Amino acid sequence: MMSAFSPAEIAYLGEPRLGRLATIDADGVPHVVPLGWTCNPALGTIDIGGRDFARTKKFRNVKANPKVALAIDDVLPPWRPRCVMVRGTAEALDQATSADGEPLGPTIRIHPAEVLSWGLDAHPA
């Protein structure tokens, strides 16, 4: 399977960072929340889970509308913003498994349609 992520993006996504997930509810109202996530390079997806996850608004929103965006970013000093933004379609899985076959429980699995990134180069111009 070909990954939607470049080697630089996979390296960046290999470090723990806070992400911001944008979903849309059944009435078309956007909802953005900070959260933890995991890059699943074997599946080419981003997986999101958590405590009582199936009861969250973001999980319900994905069931109603699978279009999502996820931004994962940070800023290096003195001012060097870096980001990977993933736009795509998500599944709200009641019982997911990891690429290793481990049970994950309820999970939002994002399948990238578009990946945009900036600031990941080792030596900025």
mmCIF file of C-alpha atoms in Angstrom, residues 22-98:
data_model
loop_
_atom_site.group_PDB
_atom_site.id
_atom_site.type_symbol
_atom_site.label_atom_id
_atom_site.label_comp_id
_atom_site.label_asym_id
_atom_site.label_seq_id
_atom_site.Cartn_x
_atom_site.Cartn_y
_atom_site.Cartn_z
ATOM 1 C CA ALA A 22 -12.413 19.395 12.763
ATOM 2 C CA THR A 23 -15.702 17.555 12.263
ATOM 3 C CA ILE A 24 -19.151 18.658 11.092
ATOM 4 C CA ASP A 25 -22.319 17.803 12.980
ATOM 5 C CA ALA A 26 -25.625 16.660 11.459
ATOM 6 C CA ASP A 27 -26.762 20.315 11.194
ATOM 7 C CA GLY A 28 -23.600 21.354 9.322
ATOM 8 C CA VAL A 29 -22.028 23.135 12.289
ATOM 9 C CA PRO A 30 -18.231 22.737 12.569
ATOM 10 C CA HIS A 31 -16.669 21.376 15.749
ATOM 11 C CA VAL A 32 -12.912 21.585 16.482
ATOM 12 C CA VAL A 33 -11.220 19.853 19.416
ATOM 13 C CA PRO A 34 -7.625 19.258 20.521
ATOM 14 C CA LEU A 35 -6.746 15.585 20.972
ATOM 15 C CA GLY A 36 -4.188 12.812 20.856
ATOM 16 C CA TRP A 37 -3.814 10.634 17.776
ATOM 17 C CA THR A 38 -1.660 7.855 16.318
ATOM 18 C CA CYS A 39 -0.196 7.569 12.839
ATOM 19 C CA ASN A 40 -0.848 4.089 11.466
ATOM 20 C CA PRO A 41 1.718 3.834 8.616
ATOM 21 C CA ALA A 42 0.799 0.202 7.870
ATOM 22 C CA LEU A 43 -2.741 1.307 6.965
ATOM 23 C CA GLY A 44 -1.813 4.834 5.831
ATOM 24 C CA THR A 45 -4.305 6.285 8.323
ATOM 25 C CA ILE A 46 -4.508 8.423 11.433
ATOM 26 C CA ASP A 47 -6.287 6.728 14.349
ATOM 27 C CA ILE A 48 -7.958 8.639 17.180
ATOM 28 C CA GLY A 49 -9.385 7.118 20.337
ATOM 29 C CA GLY A 50 -9.901 7.909 23.986
ATOM 30 C CA ARG A 51 -11.863 7.420 27.157
ATOM 31 C CA ASP A 52 -15.610 6.851 26.606
ATOM 32 C CA PHE A 53 -14.806 7.699 22.994
ATOM 33 C CA ALA A 54 -17.983 6.336 21.392
ATOM 34 C CA ARG A 55 -19.977 8.826 23.487
ATOM 35 C CA THR A 56 -18.102 11.928 22.279
ATOM 36 C CA LYS A 57 -19.466 14.602 19.968
ATOM 37 C CA LYS A 58 -16.588 14.089 17.507
ATOM 38 C CA PHE A 59 -17.403 10.356 17.236
ATOM 39 C CA ARG A 60 -21.108 11.099 16.654
ATOM 40 C CA ASN A 61 -20.217 13.814 14.128
ATOM 41 C CA VAL A 62 -18.103 11.397 12.064
ATOM 42 C CA LYS A 63 -21.011 8.944 12.013
ATOM 43 C CA ALA A 64 -23.235 11.745 10.629
ATOM 44 C CA ASN A 65 -20.664 13.265 8.238
ATOM 45 C CA PRO A 66 -17.358 11.502 7.483
ATOM 46 C CA LYS A 67 -15.546 14.580 6.110
ATOM 47 C CA VAL A 68 -12.810 15.705 8.526
ATOM 48 C CA ALA A 69 -9.614 17.715 8.786
ATOM 49 C CA LEU A 70 -6.793 17.203 11.283
ATOM 50 C CA ALA A 71 -3.972 19.683 11.942
ATOM 51 C CA ILE A 72 -0.884 18.605 13.866
ATOM 52 C CA ASP A 73 1.541 21.432 14.486
ATOM 53 C CA ASP A 74 4.200 23.047 16.618
ATOM 54 C CA VAL A 75 6.563 26.026 16.530
ATOM 55 C CA LEU A 76 10.340 25.820 16.874
ATOM 56 C CA PRO A 77 12.229 28.874 18.157
ATOM 57 C CA PRO A 78 12.667 31.591 17.282
ATOM 58 C CA TRP A 79 9.664 31.379 14.893
ATOM 59 C CA ARG A 80 9.546 28.274 12.736
ATOM 60 C CA PRO A 81 5.984 26.891 12.449
ATOM 61 C CA ARG A 82 5.637 23.293 11.305
ATOM 62 C CA CYS A 83 2.436 21.460 10.423
ATOM 63 C CA VAL A 84 0.926 18.388 8.823
ATOM 64 C CA MET A 85 -2.697 18.881 7.819
ATOM 65 C CA VAL A 86 -4.767 15.884 6.771
ATOM 66 C CA ARG A 87 -8.088 16.231 4.968
ATOM 67 C CA GLY A 88 -10.098 13.146 4.239
ATOM 68 C CA THR A 89 -12.840 10.729 5.083
ATOM 69 C CA ALA A 90 -13.142 9.192 8.520
ATOM 70 C CA GLU A 91 -14.784 6.073 9.870
ATOM 71 C CA ALA A 92 -16.293 5.929 13.359
ATOM 72 C CA LEU A 93 -15.420 2.323 14.213
ATOM 73 C CA ASP A 94 -17.118 0.808 17.254
ATOM 74 C CA GLN A 95 -14.317 -1.766 17.582
ATOM 75 C CA ALA A 96 -11.061 -1.157 15.716
ATOM 76 C CA THR A 97 -7.785 -3.047 15.692
ATOM 77 C CA SER A 98 -4.269 -1.709 15.223
#
